[in-house]
mmCIF file of C-alpha atoms in Angstrom:
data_model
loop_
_atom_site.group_PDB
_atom_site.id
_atom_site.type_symbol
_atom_site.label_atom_id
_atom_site.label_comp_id
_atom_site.label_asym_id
_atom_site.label_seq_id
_atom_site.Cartn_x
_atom_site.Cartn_y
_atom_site.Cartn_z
ATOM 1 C CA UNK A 190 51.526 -22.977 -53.380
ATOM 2 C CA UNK A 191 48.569 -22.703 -50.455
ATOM 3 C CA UNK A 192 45.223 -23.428 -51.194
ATOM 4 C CA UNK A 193 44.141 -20.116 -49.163
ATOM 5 C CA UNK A 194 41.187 -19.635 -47.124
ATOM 6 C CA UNK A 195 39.662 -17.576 -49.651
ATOM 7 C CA UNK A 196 39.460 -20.265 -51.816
ATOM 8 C CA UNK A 197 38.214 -22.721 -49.817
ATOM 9 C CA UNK A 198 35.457 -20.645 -48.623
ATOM 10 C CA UNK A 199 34.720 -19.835 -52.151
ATOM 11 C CA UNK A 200 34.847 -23.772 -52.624
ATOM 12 C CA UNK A 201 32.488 -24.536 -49.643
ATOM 13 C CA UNK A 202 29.726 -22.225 -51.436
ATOM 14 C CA UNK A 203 30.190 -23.228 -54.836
ATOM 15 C CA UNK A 204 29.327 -26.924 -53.599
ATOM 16 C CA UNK A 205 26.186 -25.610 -52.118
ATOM 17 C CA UNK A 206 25.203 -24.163 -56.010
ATOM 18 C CA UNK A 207 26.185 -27.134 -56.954
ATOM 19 C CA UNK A 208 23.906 -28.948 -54.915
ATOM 20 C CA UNK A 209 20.946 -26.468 -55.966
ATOM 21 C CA UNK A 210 21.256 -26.158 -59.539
ATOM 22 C CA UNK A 211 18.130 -24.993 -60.408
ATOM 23 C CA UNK A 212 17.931 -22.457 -57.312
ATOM 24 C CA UNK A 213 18.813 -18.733 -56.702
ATOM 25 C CA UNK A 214 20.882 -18.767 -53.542
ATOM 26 C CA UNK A 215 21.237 -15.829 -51.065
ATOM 27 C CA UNK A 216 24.759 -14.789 -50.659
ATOM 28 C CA UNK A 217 23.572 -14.645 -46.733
ATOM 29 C CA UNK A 218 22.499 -18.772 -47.027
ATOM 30 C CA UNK A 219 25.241 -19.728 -48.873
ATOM 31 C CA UNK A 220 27.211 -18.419 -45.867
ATOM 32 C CA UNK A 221 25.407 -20.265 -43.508
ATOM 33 C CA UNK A 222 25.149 -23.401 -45.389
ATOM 34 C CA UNK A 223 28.828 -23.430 -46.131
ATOM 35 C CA UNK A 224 30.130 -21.865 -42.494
ATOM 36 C CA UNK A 225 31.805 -18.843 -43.832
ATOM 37 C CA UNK A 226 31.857 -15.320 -42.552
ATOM 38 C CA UNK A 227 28.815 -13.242 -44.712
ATOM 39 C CA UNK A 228 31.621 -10.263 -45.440
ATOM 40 C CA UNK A 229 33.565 -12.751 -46.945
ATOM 41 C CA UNK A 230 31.125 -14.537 -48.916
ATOM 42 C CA UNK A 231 29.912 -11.364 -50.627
ATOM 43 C CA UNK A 232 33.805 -11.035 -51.491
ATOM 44 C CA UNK A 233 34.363 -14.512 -52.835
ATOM 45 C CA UNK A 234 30.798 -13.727 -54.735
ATOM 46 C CA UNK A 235 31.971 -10.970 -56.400
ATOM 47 C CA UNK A 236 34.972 -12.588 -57.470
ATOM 48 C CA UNK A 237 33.255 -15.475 -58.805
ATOM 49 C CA UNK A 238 30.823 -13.121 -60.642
ATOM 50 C CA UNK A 239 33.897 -11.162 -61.925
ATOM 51 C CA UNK A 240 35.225 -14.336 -63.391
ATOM 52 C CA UNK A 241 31.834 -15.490 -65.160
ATOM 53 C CA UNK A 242 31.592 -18.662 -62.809
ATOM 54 C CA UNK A 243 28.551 -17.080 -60.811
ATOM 55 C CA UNK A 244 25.819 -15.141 -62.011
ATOM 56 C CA UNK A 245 24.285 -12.707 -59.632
ATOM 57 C CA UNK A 246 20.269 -11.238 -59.056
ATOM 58 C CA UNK A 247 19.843 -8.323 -57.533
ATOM 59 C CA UNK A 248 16.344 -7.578 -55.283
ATOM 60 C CA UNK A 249 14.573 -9.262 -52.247
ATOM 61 C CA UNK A 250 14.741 -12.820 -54.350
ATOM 62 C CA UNK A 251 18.219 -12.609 -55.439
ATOM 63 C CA UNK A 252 21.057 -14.487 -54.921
ATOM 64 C CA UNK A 253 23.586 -16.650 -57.096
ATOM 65 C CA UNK A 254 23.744 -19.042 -59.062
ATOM 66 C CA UNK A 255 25.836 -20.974 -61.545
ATOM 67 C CA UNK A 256 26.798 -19.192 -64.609
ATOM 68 C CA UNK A 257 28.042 -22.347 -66.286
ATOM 69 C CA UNK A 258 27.729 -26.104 -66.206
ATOM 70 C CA UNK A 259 29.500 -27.804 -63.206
ATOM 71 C CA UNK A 260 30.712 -30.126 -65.969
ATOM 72 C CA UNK A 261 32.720 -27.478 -66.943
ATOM 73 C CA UNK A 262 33.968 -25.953 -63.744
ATOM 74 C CA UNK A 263 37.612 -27.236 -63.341
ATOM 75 C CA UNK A 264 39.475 -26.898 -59.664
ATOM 76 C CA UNK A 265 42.082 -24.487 -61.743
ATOM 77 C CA UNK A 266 39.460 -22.533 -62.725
ATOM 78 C CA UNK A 267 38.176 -21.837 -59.366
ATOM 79 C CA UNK A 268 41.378 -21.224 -57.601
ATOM 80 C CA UNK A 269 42.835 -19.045 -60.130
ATOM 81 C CA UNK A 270 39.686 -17.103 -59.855
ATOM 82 C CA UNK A 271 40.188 -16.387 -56.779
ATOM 83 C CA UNK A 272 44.188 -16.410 -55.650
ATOM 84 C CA UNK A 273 45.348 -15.771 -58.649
ATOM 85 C CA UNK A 274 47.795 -18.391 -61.235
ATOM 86 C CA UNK A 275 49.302 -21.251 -59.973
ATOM 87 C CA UNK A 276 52.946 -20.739 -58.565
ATOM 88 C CA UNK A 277 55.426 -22.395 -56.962
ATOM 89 C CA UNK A 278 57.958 -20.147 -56.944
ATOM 90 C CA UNK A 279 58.374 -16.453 -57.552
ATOM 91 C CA UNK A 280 60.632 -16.621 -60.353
ATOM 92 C CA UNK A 281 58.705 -14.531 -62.774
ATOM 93 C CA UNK A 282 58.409 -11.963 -60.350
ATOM 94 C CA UNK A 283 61.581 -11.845 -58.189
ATOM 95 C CA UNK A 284 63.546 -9.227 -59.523
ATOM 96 C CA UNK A 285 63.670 -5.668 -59.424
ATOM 97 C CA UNK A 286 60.288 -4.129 -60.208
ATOM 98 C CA UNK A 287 58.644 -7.583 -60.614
ATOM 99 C CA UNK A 288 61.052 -9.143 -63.075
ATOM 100 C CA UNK A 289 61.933 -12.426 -63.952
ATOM 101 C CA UNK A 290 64.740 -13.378 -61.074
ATOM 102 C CA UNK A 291 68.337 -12.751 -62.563
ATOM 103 C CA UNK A 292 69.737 -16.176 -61.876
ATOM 104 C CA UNK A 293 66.312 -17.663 -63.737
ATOM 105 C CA UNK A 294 68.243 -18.483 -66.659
ATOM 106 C CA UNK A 295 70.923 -20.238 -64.954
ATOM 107 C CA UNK A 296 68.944 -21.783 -61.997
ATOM 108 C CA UNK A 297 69.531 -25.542 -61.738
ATOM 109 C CA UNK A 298 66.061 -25.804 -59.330
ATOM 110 C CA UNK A 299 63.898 -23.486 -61.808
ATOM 111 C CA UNK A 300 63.125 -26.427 -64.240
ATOM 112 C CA UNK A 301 61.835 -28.096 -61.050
ATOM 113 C CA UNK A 302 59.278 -25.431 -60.080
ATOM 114 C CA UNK A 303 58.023 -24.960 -63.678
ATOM 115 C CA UNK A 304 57.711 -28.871 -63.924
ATOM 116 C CA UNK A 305 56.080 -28.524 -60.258
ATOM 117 C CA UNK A 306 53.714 -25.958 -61.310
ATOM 118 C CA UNK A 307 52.630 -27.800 -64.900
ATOM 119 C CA UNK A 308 51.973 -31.072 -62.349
ATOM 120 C CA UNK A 309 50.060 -28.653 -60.142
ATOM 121 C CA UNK A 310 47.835 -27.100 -63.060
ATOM 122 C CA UNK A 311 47.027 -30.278 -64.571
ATOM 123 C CA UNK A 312 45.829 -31.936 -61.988
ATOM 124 C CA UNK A 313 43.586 -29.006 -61.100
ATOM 125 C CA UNK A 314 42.730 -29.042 -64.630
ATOM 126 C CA UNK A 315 41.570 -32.418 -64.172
ATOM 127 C CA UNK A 316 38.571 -32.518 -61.975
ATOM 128 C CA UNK A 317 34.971 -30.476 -62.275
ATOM 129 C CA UNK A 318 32.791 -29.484 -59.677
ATOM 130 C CA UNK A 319 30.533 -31.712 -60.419
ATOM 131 C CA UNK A 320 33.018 -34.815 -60.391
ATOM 132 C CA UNK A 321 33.826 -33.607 -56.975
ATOM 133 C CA UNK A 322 30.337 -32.171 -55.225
ATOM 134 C CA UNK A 323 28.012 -34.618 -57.573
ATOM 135 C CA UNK A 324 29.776 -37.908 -58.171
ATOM 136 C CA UNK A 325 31.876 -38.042 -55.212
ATOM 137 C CA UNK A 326 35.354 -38.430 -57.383
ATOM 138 C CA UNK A 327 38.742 -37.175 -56.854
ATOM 139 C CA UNK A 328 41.292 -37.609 -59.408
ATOM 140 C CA UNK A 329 44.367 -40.128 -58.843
ATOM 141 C CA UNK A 330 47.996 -39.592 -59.278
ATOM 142 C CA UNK A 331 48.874 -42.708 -61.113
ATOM 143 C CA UNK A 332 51.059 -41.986 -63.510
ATOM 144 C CA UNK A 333 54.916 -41.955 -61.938
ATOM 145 C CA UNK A 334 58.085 -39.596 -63.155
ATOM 146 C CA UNK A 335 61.377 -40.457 -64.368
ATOM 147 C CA UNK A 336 64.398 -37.987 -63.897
ATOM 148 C CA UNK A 337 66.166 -36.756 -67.310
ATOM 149 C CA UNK A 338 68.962 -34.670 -67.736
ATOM 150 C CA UNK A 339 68.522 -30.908 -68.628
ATOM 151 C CA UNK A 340 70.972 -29.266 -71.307
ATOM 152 C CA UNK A 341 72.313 -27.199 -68.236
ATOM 153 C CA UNK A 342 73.396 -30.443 -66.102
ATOM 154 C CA UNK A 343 75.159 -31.804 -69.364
ATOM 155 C CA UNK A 344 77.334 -28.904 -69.419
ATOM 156 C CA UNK A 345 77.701 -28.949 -65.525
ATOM 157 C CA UNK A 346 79.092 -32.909 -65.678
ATOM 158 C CA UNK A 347 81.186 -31.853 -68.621
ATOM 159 C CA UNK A 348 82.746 -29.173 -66.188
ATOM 160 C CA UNK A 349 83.068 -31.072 -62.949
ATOM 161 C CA UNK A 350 84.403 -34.039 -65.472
ATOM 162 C CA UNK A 351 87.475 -31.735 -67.087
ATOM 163 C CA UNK A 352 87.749 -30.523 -63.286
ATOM 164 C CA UNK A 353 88.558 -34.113 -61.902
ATOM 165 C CA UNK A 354 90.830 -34.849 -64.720
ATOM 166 C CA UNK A 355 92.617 -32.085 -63.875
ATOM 167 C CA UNK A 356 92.727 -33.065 -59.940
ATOM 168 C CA UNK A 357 93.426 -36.777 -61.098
ATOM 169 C CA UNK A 358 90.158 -37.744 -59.062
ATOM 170 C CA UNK A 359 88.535 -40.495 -60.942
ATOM 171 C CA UNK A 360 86.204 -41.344 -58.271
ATOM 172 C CA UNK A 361 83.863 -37.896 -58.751
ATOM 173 C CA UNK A 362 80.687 -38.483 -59.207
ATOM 174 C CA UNK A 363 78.031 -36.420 -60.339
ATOM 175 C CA UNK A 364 74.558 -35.826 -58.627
ATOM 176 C CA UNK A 365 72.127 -38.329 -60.357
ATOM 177 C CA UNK A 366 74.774 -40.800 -61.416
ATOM 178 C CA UNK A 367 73.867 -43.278 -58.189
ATOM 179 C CA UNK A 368 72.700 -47.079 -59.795
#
């Protein structure tokens, strides 16, 4: 996953409502302010407004603002307003016509993306705006992750176990089995 330009353009301005609350800002300012092309900005505003984060005022004094509390602004909810959900990997989508990849079900690596992606999601889920522009905070990985084994590898070490046996090679090991 890339944090796209898109979305940190659209992060640049919503700092600068986030630094005005009580102000109508210009799409045209906010540009300025936050160094991003005006074409764009009026893109990333309309998105925003699409997705009930911004609200929009139309006429010589209008501009955006904050639809909702930066309190209650996650990270996710910003970047999947604008790029979209969170992924990884295209395993939903890699098949024919946008189907769920063939091999999904028998993938040894897709367990690692969907973990990947949950990590990803929560720790976007984590954090407001207004922990971030406001307070100053960023959220810390502390917590650490342990390695289990999936139904799928189970069945794999019974195989290449039955397969040594049969080759008389009792010094096969299987991935994950290093002390």
């Amino acid at each position: 996953m890339e944090v796209s330009r898109k979305t940190d353009y659209a992060l640049r301005i919503l700092s600068i409502l986030v630094k005005n609350p009580d102000k109508v800002i210009s799409v045209r300012d906010a540009a300025q302010a936050s160094d991003v092309p005006y074409s764009f900005a009026r893109v990333i505003q309309h998105d925003l407004v699409r997705s009930h984060i911004v609200s929009s005022t139309r006429g010589a004094q209008g501009g955006m603002s904050l639809a909702v509390d930066p309190k209650e602004i996650t990270l996710l909810d910003v970047v999947e307003a604008i790029q979209g959900p969170i992924l990884i990997a295209g395993c939903e989508s890699a098949g024919p016509d946008n189907t769920p990849c063939p091999r999904k079900a028998s993938c040894s690596f897709n367990p690692v993306w969907c973990n990947a992606e949950k990590i990803l999601r929560s720790y976007f889920a984590s954090v407001t705006l207004s922990q971030i522009v406001e307070e100053g905070l960023v959220p810390e990985l502390s917590g650490s992750f342990r390695l289990v084994r999936s139904e799928k590898s189970l069945r794999t070490d019974k195989l290449q176990k039955q397969v040594a046996d049969t080759l008389g090679n009792a010094h096969t090991q299987t991935a994950g089995q290093c002390e």
